[in-house]
């Protein structure tokens, strides 16, 4: 039962084959057994989780449950969750208890989901390996000597190791999709603005987007149904009619053997070049062959400016971060240095103690590119190139329905491998960042393994607001493959 998908759990709960309390207790028992080896959770509060579950059971018994009522979920520790400690993986917020609930988690709670805990992450969501968390590294469940990816590594590792059926994450430059690949699960980010950022601790506000992790695309669609929605407290939240992201999956195709007849897949030549591990490319090519069998056609395309994604991102994201993180001053939130001379000294010591090295690096870069002498040369130029990258995609989507490639150039790497070389670390996001710069929906789907038995992810990017179709394109593939059902071998449940 604990290995089931969200959709299966919801059916079992509705049919009263299992209670939410039984599920919560079952997962808590598994967490107690497995989490010490993986460190995927920062905070657990079993009594609160079981109380949530009891309330969900009462709601189901009264006939008031919905499609997610009673299903357990974990939240990346940058979503404010009322009454729960919310650390953002930082010493700065190590004792910060959220006074209110984020819009995304509030909606999942209102749907009856059971909060199981707060998930480990890179400090302030800055990283691709979960090595920057103040609360220690998260281990990859396929091989605990390797990183789980980042920054939402705790969420990905917990779902992959079956400690949770689902979790939330956030994606600023790949932080849902890259750990989803490294851990062998499905993760997606919607179009920028669909999920409210209210109550999500900000990293780079023009790029940050919440999204779900689960085993399947169908589960991601179910979760997304309850995560999106207009919220006046986020000025970039979009007002759109509600839609059912499972609607394409639920429809029977004209030819069941070729459900993707007519779908055109764009293959950017920039994403199939040197620098990607041959095993990763081979798994992606095999997935594309599967897609052709399902009726889709593949088209070679070009996104001429995407090779500038990483440098553009590493100007814009730190610029926004340097501004967002100025609020952590020892006065309003979290940590304050114990000893200081005057106000300025208090700011300096608090921030020196509260932030880790990667966060400080980003604040320094951001402050530099925004400074009077360099603003035009760096920040403004990066904004201009960002527009060109978005336009490349708009043009491509006139001819294709979805863009595919590898999620990351390599499978999971070892702790310490890239930690001393920020540029090598940053390059791991080379395929995921453009979707954030353009604000497009994107996801990673398990599509095979490399020679060492580590999961490979297929990356899908769709046009604005086309997530229902993108999720269906992933779903049809998962119906004829079983990569997403494979369990990690590095830990035993
Ligand atoms: N790895 C990227 C970074 O370090 C992306 C992080 C994210 O998406 N939150 O900024």
Coordinates of C-alpha atoms and ligand atoms in Angstrom, one line a residue:
X1 CA 0.0 0.0 0.0
X2 CA 2.7 2.5 0.9
X3 CA 4.3 2.1 -2.5
X4 CA 1.1 3.2 -4.2
X5 CA 0.6 6.3 -6.3
X6 CA -1.4 9.3 -5.1
X7 CA -4.2 8.2 -7.4
X8 CA -4.3 4.7 -6.0
X9 CA -4.1 5.9 -2.4
X10 CA -7.0 8.3 -3.0
X11 CA -9.1 5.5 -4.5
X12 CA -8.3 3.2 -1.5
X13 CA -9.2 6.0 1.0
X14 CA -12.5 6.8 -0.8
X15 CA -13.4 3.0 -0.8
X16 CA -12.5 2.9 2.9
X17 CA -9.9 0.1 2.2
X18 CA -7.5 2.1 4.3
X19 CA -7.7 5.0 6.7
X20 CA -5.7 8.2 6.5
X21 CA -4.4 7.5 10.1
X22 CA -3.2 4.1 9.0
X23 CA -1.4 5.6 6.1
X24 CA 0.2 8.4 8.2
X25 CA 1.4 5.9 10.7
X26 CA 2.7 3.5 8.1
X27 CA 4.7 6.3 6.4
X28 CA 5.9 7.6 9.8
X29 CA 7.2 4.2 10.6
X30 CA 9.0 3.9 7.3
X31 CA 10.4 7.4 7.8
X32 CA 11.8 6.4 11.2
X33 CA 13.5 3.5 9.6
X34 CA 14.9 5.0 6.4
X35 CA 15.3 8.7 7.0
X36 CA 18.4 8.5 9.3
X37 CA 20.3 7.2 6.2
X38 CA 18.9 9.8 3.8
X39 CA 18.3 13.0 5.9
X40 CA 15.4 14.0 3.7
X41 CA 13.4 15.7 6.5
X42 CA 14.3 18.8 8.5
X43 CA 11.3 18.7 10.7
X44 CA 8.8 16.0 11.7
X45 CA 5.9 16.3 14.0
X46 CA 4.1 12.9 14.1
X47 CA 1.4 14.0 16.5
X48 CA 0.3 16.9 14.2
X49 CA 0.5 14.7 11.1
X50 CA -1.7 12.0 12.8
X51 CA -4.2 14.7 13.9
X52 CA -4.4 15.9 10.3
X53 CA -5.0 12.4 9.2
X54 CA -7.7 11.9 11.8
X55 CA -9.5 15.0 10.6
X56 CA -9.3 13.7 7.0
X57 CA -10.8 10.4 8.0
X58 CA -13.7 12.3 9.7
X59 CA -14.2 14.2 6.5
X60 CA -14.2 11.1 4.3
X61 CA -16.6 9.4 6.7
X62 CA -19.0 12.4 6.4
X63 CA -18.8 12.2 2.6
X64 CA -17.0 15.5 2.3
X65 CA -13.7 14.2 0.9
X66 CA -12.1 15.2 -2.4
X67 CA -9.6 13.5 -4.7
X68 CA -6.6 14.2 -2.4
X69 CA -8.3 13.9 1.1
X70 CA -6.3 11.9 3.5
X71 CA -3.2 11.5 1.2
X72 CA 0.1 12.3 2.9
X73 CA 2.5 14.9 1.5
X74 CA 5.8 16.6 2.5
X75 CA 6.6 20.3 1.9
X76 CA 9.9 21.8 0.9
X77 CA 11.1 23.7 3.9
X78 CA 10.6 27.1 2.2
X79 CA 6.8 27.0 2.2
X80 CA 5.6 28.7 5.3
X81 CA 3.4 26.2 7.2
X82 CA 1.6 27.6 10.1
X83 CA 2.8 26.2 13.4
X84 CA 5.7 24.3 11.8
X85 CA 9.3 25.4 11.8
X86 CA 10.3 26.7 8.4
X87 CA 14.1 27.0 8.0
X88 CA 14.8 27.4 4.3
X89 CA 17.7 25.1 5.0
X90 CA 19.5 28.0 6.7
X91 CA 21.0 28.7 10.1
X92 CA 19.3 32.1 9.7
X93 CA 15.9 30.6 10.1
X94 CA 16.8 27.5 12.2
X95 CA 14.3 28.4 14.8
X96 CA 11.7 30.3 12.8
X97 CA 8.1 29.1 13.2
X98 CA 5.9 30.2 10.4
X99 CA 3.1 32.5 11.6
X100 CA 0.9 31.8 8.6
X101 CA 0.5 29.3 5.7
X102 CA 1.6 29.7 2.1
X103 CA -1.1 29.8 -0.5
X104 CA 0.1 26.6 -2.2
X105 CA 0.2 24.5 1.1
X106 CA -3.0 26.1 2.3
X107 CA -4.8 24.8 -0.8
X108 CA -3.3 21.3 -0.4
X109 CA -4.4 21.4 3.2
X110 CA -7.9 22.6 2.3
X111 CA -8.0 19.6 -0.1
X112 CA -7.5 17.4 2.9
X113 CA -3.8 16.4 2.4
X114 CA -1.9 15.4 5.4
X115 CA 1.3 17.4 6.1
X116 CA 4.0 14.8 7.1
X117 CA 7.0 17.1 7.5
X118 CA 9.3 19.7 6.1
X119 CA 11.8 18.6 3.5
X120 CA 15.5 19.3 3.5
X121 CA 16.8 21.6 0.8
X122 CA 19.8 23.6 -0.3
X123 CA 20.1 26.8 1.7
X124 CA 17.6 29.4 0.3
X125 CA 17.1 27.0 -2.6
X126 CA 20.6 27.8 -4.0
X127 CA 22.3 24.7 -5.2
X128 CA 22.0 21.6 -7.4
X129 CA 23.2 19.0 -4.9
X130 CA 21.7 19.6 -1.5
X131 CA 25.2 20.1 -0.1
X132 CA 24.5 23.6 1.1
X133 CA 21.8 22.8 3.7
X134 CA 22.6 23.9 7.2
X135 CA 20.9 20.7 8.3
X136 CA 23.3 18.4 6.5
X137 CA 23.4 16.8 3.0
X138 CA 20.5 14.7 1.7
X139 CA 21.7 11.3 0.3
X140 CA 20.5 9.8 -3.0
X141 CA 18.4 6.7 -2.3
X142 CA 19.9 4.9 -5.3
X143 CA 23.4 5.2 -3.9
X144 CA 24.0 7.1 -0.6
X145 CA 27.5 8.1 -1.7
X146 CA 25.8 10.4 -4.3
X147 CA 23.9 13.6 -4.2
X148 CA 20.1 13.6 -4.7
X149 CA 20.2 16.8 -6.8
X150 CA 18.9 20.1 -5.6
X151 CA 17.7 22.3 -4.4
X152 CA 14.5 20.3 -3.6
X153 CA 16.6 17.2 -2.8
X154 CA 14.8 16.2 0.4
X155 CA 11.4 16.2 -1.4
X156 CA 12.8 14.1 -4.3
X157 CA 14.7 11.6 -2.1
X158 CA 11.7 11.1 0.2
X159 CA 9.3 10.3 -2.7
X160 CA 11.9 8.1 -4.5
X161 CA 12.5 6.1 -1.3
X162 CA 8.8 5.7 -0.7
X163 CA 8.8 7.6 2.5
X164 CA 6.1 9.8 1.0
X165 CA 3.8 9.4 -2.0
X166 CA 4.2 13.1 -3.0
X167 CA 6.0 16.3 -2.0
X168 CA 6.1 19.9 -3.0
X169 CA 9.1 21.7 -4.4
X170 CA 10.1 24.9 -6.0
X171 CA 12.0 25.5 -9.2
X172 CA 14.0 28.7 -9.9
X173 CA 16.4 27.2 -12.4
X174 CA 15.7 23.4 -12.2
X175 CA 15.3 22.6 -8.5
X176 CA 12.3 20.3 -9.1
X177 CA 13.3 18.7 -12.4
X178 CA 17.0 18.0 -11.8
X179 CA 16.5 16.2 -8.4
X180 CA 13.5 14.4 -10.0
X181 CA 15.9 13.0 -12.5
X182 CA 18.7 12.2 -10.0
X183 CA 16.2 10.3 -7.8
X184 CA 14.2 8.6 -10.6
X185 CA 10.8 10.3 -10.1
X186 CA 8.5 12.7 -11.9
X187 CA 8.6 16.4 -11.1
X188 CA 7.1 19.4 -12.8
X189 CA 6.9 23.2 -12.7
X190 CA 3.9 25.0 -14.2
X191 CA 3.8 28.2 -16.2
X192 CA 5.2 31.2 -14.1
X193 CA 2.3 32.8 -12.2
X194 CA 0.0 29.8 -12.0
X195 CA 1.0 29.0 -8.4
X196 CA 1.0 31.9 -5.9
X197 CA 4.4 32.7 -4.4
X198 CA 2.7 34.0 -1.3
X199 CA 4.3 32.3 1.7
X200 CA 7.2 30.9 -0.3
X201 CA 10.5 32.3 1.0
X202 CA 11.7 34.2 -2.0
X203 CA 15.0 33.4 -3.9
X204 CA 14.6 35.0 -7.3
X205 CA 11.0 36.2 -7.6
X206 CA 10.8 36.5 -11.4
X207 CA 11.9 32.8 -11.7
X208 CA 10.5 31.0 -8.6
X209 CA 7.6 28.6 -9.2
X210 CA 6.1 25.9 -7.0
X211 CA 5.4 22.4 -8.4
X212 CA 4.7 18.8 -7.4
X213 CA 6.9 15.7 -7.1
X214 CA 5.3 12.2 -7.4
X215 CA 5.9 8.9 -9.0
X216 CA 3.7 9.6 -12.1
X217 CA 2.6 12.4 -14.4
X218 CA -1.0 11.5 -13.4
X219 CA -0.2 12.2 -9.7
X220 CA 1.5 15.5 -10.7
X221 CA -1.7 16.5 -12.5
X222 CA -3.8 15.7 -9.5
X223 CA -1.6 17.7 -7.2
X224 CA -1.4 20.6 -9.6
X225 CA -5.2 20.8 -9.6
X226 CA -5.0 21.9 -6.0
X227 CA -1.8 23.9 -6.1
X228 CA -2.6 26.5 -8.7
X229 CA -5.1 29.4 -8.4
X230 CA -5.2 33.2 -8.3
X231 CA -4.1 34.8 -5.1
X232 CA -4.3 38.6 -4.8
X233 CA -1.4 38.6 -2.3
X234 CA 1.1 37.7 -5.1
X235 CA 1.2 40.5 -7.7
X236 CA 2.4 38.1 -10.4
X237 CA -0.4 35.5 -9.6
X238 CA -2.5 35.0 -12.8
X239 CA -6.2 35.1 -12.9
X240 CA -7.4 32.2 -15.1
X241 CA -10.4 29.9 -15.1
X242 CA -9.7 26.6 -13.1
X243 CA -8.9 23.7 -15.3
X244 CA -8.5 19.9 -14.7
X245 CA -5.0 18.9 -15.5
X246 CA -6.0 15.3 -15.8
X247 CA -8.6 15.9 -18.5
X248 CA -6.4 14.8 -21.5
X249 CA -5.4 11.6 -19.7
X250 CA -9.0 10.8 -18.9
X251 CA -10.0 11.1 -22.6
X252 CA -9.8 8.0 -24.8
X253 CA -7.6 8.5 -27.8
X254 CA -9.0 7.8 -31.3
X255 CA -6.4 5.1 -31.9
X256 CA -5.4 3.5 -28.5
X257 CA -2.2 2.1 -30.0
X258 CA -1.1 5.6 -31.2
X259 CA -2.5 8.0 -28.5
X260 CA 0.0 10.7 -29.5
X261 CA -0.8 10.8 -33.2
X262 CA -0.2 14.3 -34.5
X263 CA 2.0 15.4 -31.6
X264 CA 5.1 17.2 -32.8
X265 CA 8.2 16.9 -30.6
X266 CA 10.9 19.6 -31.1
X267 CA 14.5 18.5 -30.5
X268 CA 16.7 21.5 -30.0
X269 CA 20.1 20.8 -31.6
X270 CA 21.6 22.9 -28.7
X271 CA 20.5 20.2 -26.2
X272 CA 22.0 17.2 -28.1
X273 CA 25.6 18.2 -28.4
X274 CA 28.8 17.5 -26.6
X275 CA 29.0 17.7 -22.9
X276 CA 26.2 15.3 -22.1
X277 CA 27.0 11.8 -20.9
X278 CA 26.6 9.2 -23.7
X279 CA 24.4 7.0 -21.4
X280 CA 22.1 9.9 -20.7
X281 CA 21.8 10.6 -24.5
X282 CA 21.2 6.9 -25.2
X283 CA 18.3 6.8 -22.7
X284 CA 16.8 9.9 -24.1
X285 CA 17.1 8.6 -27.7
X286 CA 15.3 5.4 -26.6
X287 CA 12.5 7.4 -25.1
X288 CA 12.1 9.3 -28.3
X289 CA 11.9 6.0 -30.2
X290 CA 9.1 5.1 -27.8
X291 CA 7.3 8.4 -28.6
X292 CA 7.5 7.7 -32.3
X293 CA 5.8 4.4 -31.7
X294 CA 3.0 6.2 -29.8
X295 CA 2.4 8.3 -32.9
X296 CA 4.4 11.4 -32.3
X297 CA 6.8 12.9 -34.8
X298 CA 10.1 14.5 -34.0
X299 CA 11.4 17.7 -35.6
X300 CA 14.9 19.1 -35.4
X301 CA 14.7 22.7 -34.1
X302 CA 17.1 25.4 -32.9
X303 CA 16.9 27.7 -29.9
X304 CA 19.8 29.9 -30.9
X305 CA 20.1 31.8 -27.7
X306 CA 19.8 29.0 -25.1
X307 CA 23.5 28.6 -24.8
X308 CA 23.4 31.9 -22.9
X309 CA 20.9 30.6 -20.3
X310 CA 23.4 29.8 -17.5
X311 CA 25.3 33.2 -17.7
X312 CA 22.0 35.1 -17.9
X313 CA 20.5 33.2 -15.0
X314 CA 23.6 33.8 -12.8
X315 CA 23.2 37.5 -13.3
X316 CA 19.4 37.7 -12.8
X317 CA 18.9 35.1 -10.0
X318 CA 21.7 36.6 -7.7
X319 CA 20.5 40.1 -8.4
X320 CA 17.0 39.3 -7.2
X321 CA 18.3 37.2 -4.4
X322 CA 20.6 40.0 -3.1
X323 CA 17.5 42.2 -2.8
X324 CA 15.2 39.5 -1.4
X325 CA 17.7 38.4 1.3
X326 CA 18.2 41.9 2.6
X327 CA 15.2 41.4 4.9
X328 CA 17.2 38.9 7.0
X329 CA 18.8 41.5 9.1
X330 CA 18.6 40.1 12.6
X331 CA 15.7 42.5 13.4
X332 CA 12.7 41.1 11.6
X333 CA 13.3 37.4 11.2
X334 CA 15.4 34.6 12.7
X335 CA 18.9 34.6 13.8
X336 CA 20.6 37.5 15.6
X337 CA 24.3 37.6 16.6
X338 CA 24.7 37.3 20.3
X339 CA 27.4 39.9 20.6
X340 CA 27.8 43.2 18.7
X341 CA 28.9 46.8 19.1
X342 CA 26.3 48.8 17.3
X343 CA 23.5 48.4 14.8
X344 CA 25.7 48.1 11.7
X345 CA 27.9 45.6 13.5
X346 CA 24.8 43.6 14.5
X347 CA 23.7 43.4 10.8
X348 CA 27.2 42.3 9.7
X349 CA 27.7 39.7 12.4
X350 CA 24.1 38.4 12.0
X351 CA 24.4 37.9 8.3
X352 CA 28.0 36.6 8.5
X353 CA 26.8 33.9 11.0
X354 CA 23.4 33.2 9.5
X355 CA 24.2 32.7 5.9
X356 CA 26.4 29.9 4.4
X357 CA 29.1 30.4 1.7
X358 CA 26.9 29.8 -1.4
X359 CA 24.3 32.3 -0.2
X360 CA 27.0 34.9 0.5
X361 CA 28.5 34.3 -3.0
X362 CA 25.1 34.9 -4.6
X363 CA 24.5 38.1 -2.5
X364 CA 28.0 39.4 -3.6
X365 CA 27.4 38.6 -7.2
X366 CA 23.9 40.2 -7.1
X367 CA 25.0 43.3 -5.4
X368 CA 27.8 43.7 -7.9
X369 CA 25.7 43.3 -11.0
X370 CA 23.2 45.8 -9.6
X371 CA 25.7 48.4 -8.6
X372 CA 25.7 51.8 -10.4
X373 CA 28.7 51.2 -12.6
X374 CA 27.7 47.7 -13.7
X375 CA 23.9 47.7 -13.9
X376 CA 23.8 48.4 -17.6
X377 CA 26.6 46.1 -18.5
X378 CA 25.4 43.1 -16.6
X379 CA 21.8 43.3 -15.3
X380 CA 20.2 45.1 -18.2
X381 CA 22.1 43.1 -20.8
X382 CA 21.0 39.9 -19.0
X383 CA 17.3 41.0 -19.1
X384 CA 17.7 41.7 -22.9
X385 CA 19.1 38.2 -23.5
X386 CA 16.4 36.7 -21.3
X387 CA 13.8 38.2 -23.7
X388 CA 15.7 36.7 -26.7
X389 CA 15.6 33.2 -25.0
X390 CA 11.9 33.5 -24.4
X391 CA 11.3 34.5 -28.0
X392 CA 13.3 31.5 -29.2
X393 CA 10.7 29.3 -27.5
X394 CA 7.7 31.3 -28.6
X395 CA 8.9 30.8 -32.2
X396 CA 9.6 27.1 -31.7
X397 CA 6.1 26.5 -30.3
X398 CA 4.6 27.7 -33.6
X399 CA 5.9 24.4 -35.1
X400 CA 6.0 21.9 -32.2
X401 CA 3.8 20.9 -29.3
X402 CA 6.6 20.0 -26.9
X403 CA 10.3 20.3 -26.6
X404 CA 12.3 17.3 -25.4
X405 CA 15.9 16.6 -24.3
X406 CA 17.8 15.4 -21.3
X407 CA 17.0 16.9 -17.9
X408 CA 20.6 17.2 -16.9
X409 CA 23.9 16.4 -18.7
X410 CA 24.9 13.8 -16.2
X411 CA 23.3 11.4 -13.7
X412 CA 23.8 11.9 -9.9
X413 CA 27.4 12.8 -8.9
X414 CA 29.4 12.1 -5.8
X415 CA 29.4 14.5 -2.7
X416 CA 32.2 17.0 -3.1
X417 CA 32.6 16.4 -6.9
X418 CA 31.5 19.9 -7.8
X419 CA 31.3 21.6 -4.4
X420 CA 34.6 23.4 -4.9
X421 CA 33.9 24.5 -8.4
X422 CA 30.7 26.7 -8.6
X423 CA 30.8 26.9 -12.4
X424 CA 30.8 23.1 -12.8
X425 CA 27.9 23.0 -10.3
X426 CA 26.0 25.8 -12.2
X427 CA 26.4 24.0 -15.5
X428 CA 24.4 21.0 -14.2
X429 CA 21.3 23.2 -14.8
X430 CA 22.2 23.9 -18.4
X431 CA 19.0 22.3 -19.8
X432 CA 16.5 23.4 -17.2
X433 CA 17.2 27.1 -16.7
X434 CA 15.7 28.3 -20.0
X435 CA 12.2 27.3 -19.0
X436 CA 12.4 29.5 -15.9
X437 CA 13.9 32.4 -17.9
X438 CA 11.0 32.1 -20.3
X439 CA 8.4 31.2 -17.6
X440 CA 7.3 28.0 -19.4
X441 CA 5.9 24.8 -17.9
X442 CA 8.4 21.9 -17.8
X443 CA 8.9 18.5 -16.3
X444 CA 11.3 15.6 -15.8
X445 CA 10.2 12.0 -16.4
X446 CA 12.2 8.8 -15.6
X447 CA 13.4 7.3 -19.0
X448 CA 16.1 4.7 -18.1
X449 CA 19.3 4.2 -16.3
X450 CA 23.0 4.8 -17.0
X451 CA 25.7 2.1 -16.8
X452 CA 25.9 2.5 -13.0
X453 CA 22.2 1.9 -12.5
X454 CA 21.4 5.6 -11.9
X455 CA 18.2 7.2 -13.2
X456 CA 18.0 9.3 -16.3
X457 CA 15.3 12.0 -16.8
X458 CA 13.6 13.0 -20.0
X459 CA 12.9 16.8 -20.0
X460 CA 9.7 18.1 -21.5
X461 CA 9.0 21.8 -22.0
X462 CA 5.6 23.0 -23.3
X463 CA 4.0 26.3 -24.4
X464 CA 2.5 28.7 -21.8
X465 CA -0.5 27.2 -20.1
X466 CA -0.2 23.9 -22.0
X467 CA 0.6 21.9 -18.9
X468 CA -2.5 19.6 -19.2
X469 CA -1.2 18.4 -22.6
X470 CA 2.4 18.2 -21.4
X471 CA 1.3 16.0 -18.5
X472 CA -0.7 13.8 -20.9
X473 CA 2.3 13.4 -23.2
X474 CA 4.3 12.2 -20.2
X475 CA 1.4 10.0 -19.0
X476 CA 1.1 8.2 -22.3
X477 CA 4.8 7.3 -22.2
X478 CA 4.5 6.1 -18.6
X479 CA 1.6 3.8 -19.7
X480 CA 3.9 1.9 -22.0
X481 CA 7.1 2.0 -19.9
X482 CA 7.9 1.1 -16.3
X483 CA 10.9 3.3 -15.5
X484 CA 8.8 5.4 -13.1
X485 CA 7.9 2.2 -11.1
X486 CA 11.5 1.2 -10.4
X487 CA 12.5 1.4 -6.7
X488 CA 15.8 2.7 -5.5
X489 CA 18.3 0.0 -4.6
X490 CA 20.5 2.1 -2.3
X491 CA 18.1 1.9 0.7
X492 CA 15.7 -0.8 1.7
X493 CA 12.2 -0.1 2.8
Ligands
LIG1 N1 20.6 25.1 -9.1 C1 20.1 26.4 -9.4 C2 20.7 27.4 -8.5 O1 21.5 27.0 -7.7 C3 18.6 26.3 -9.4 C4 18.1 26.4 -8.0 C5 16.6 26.4 -8.0 O2 15.9 26.1 -8.9 N2 16.0 26.8 -6.8 O3 20.3 28.5 -8.5

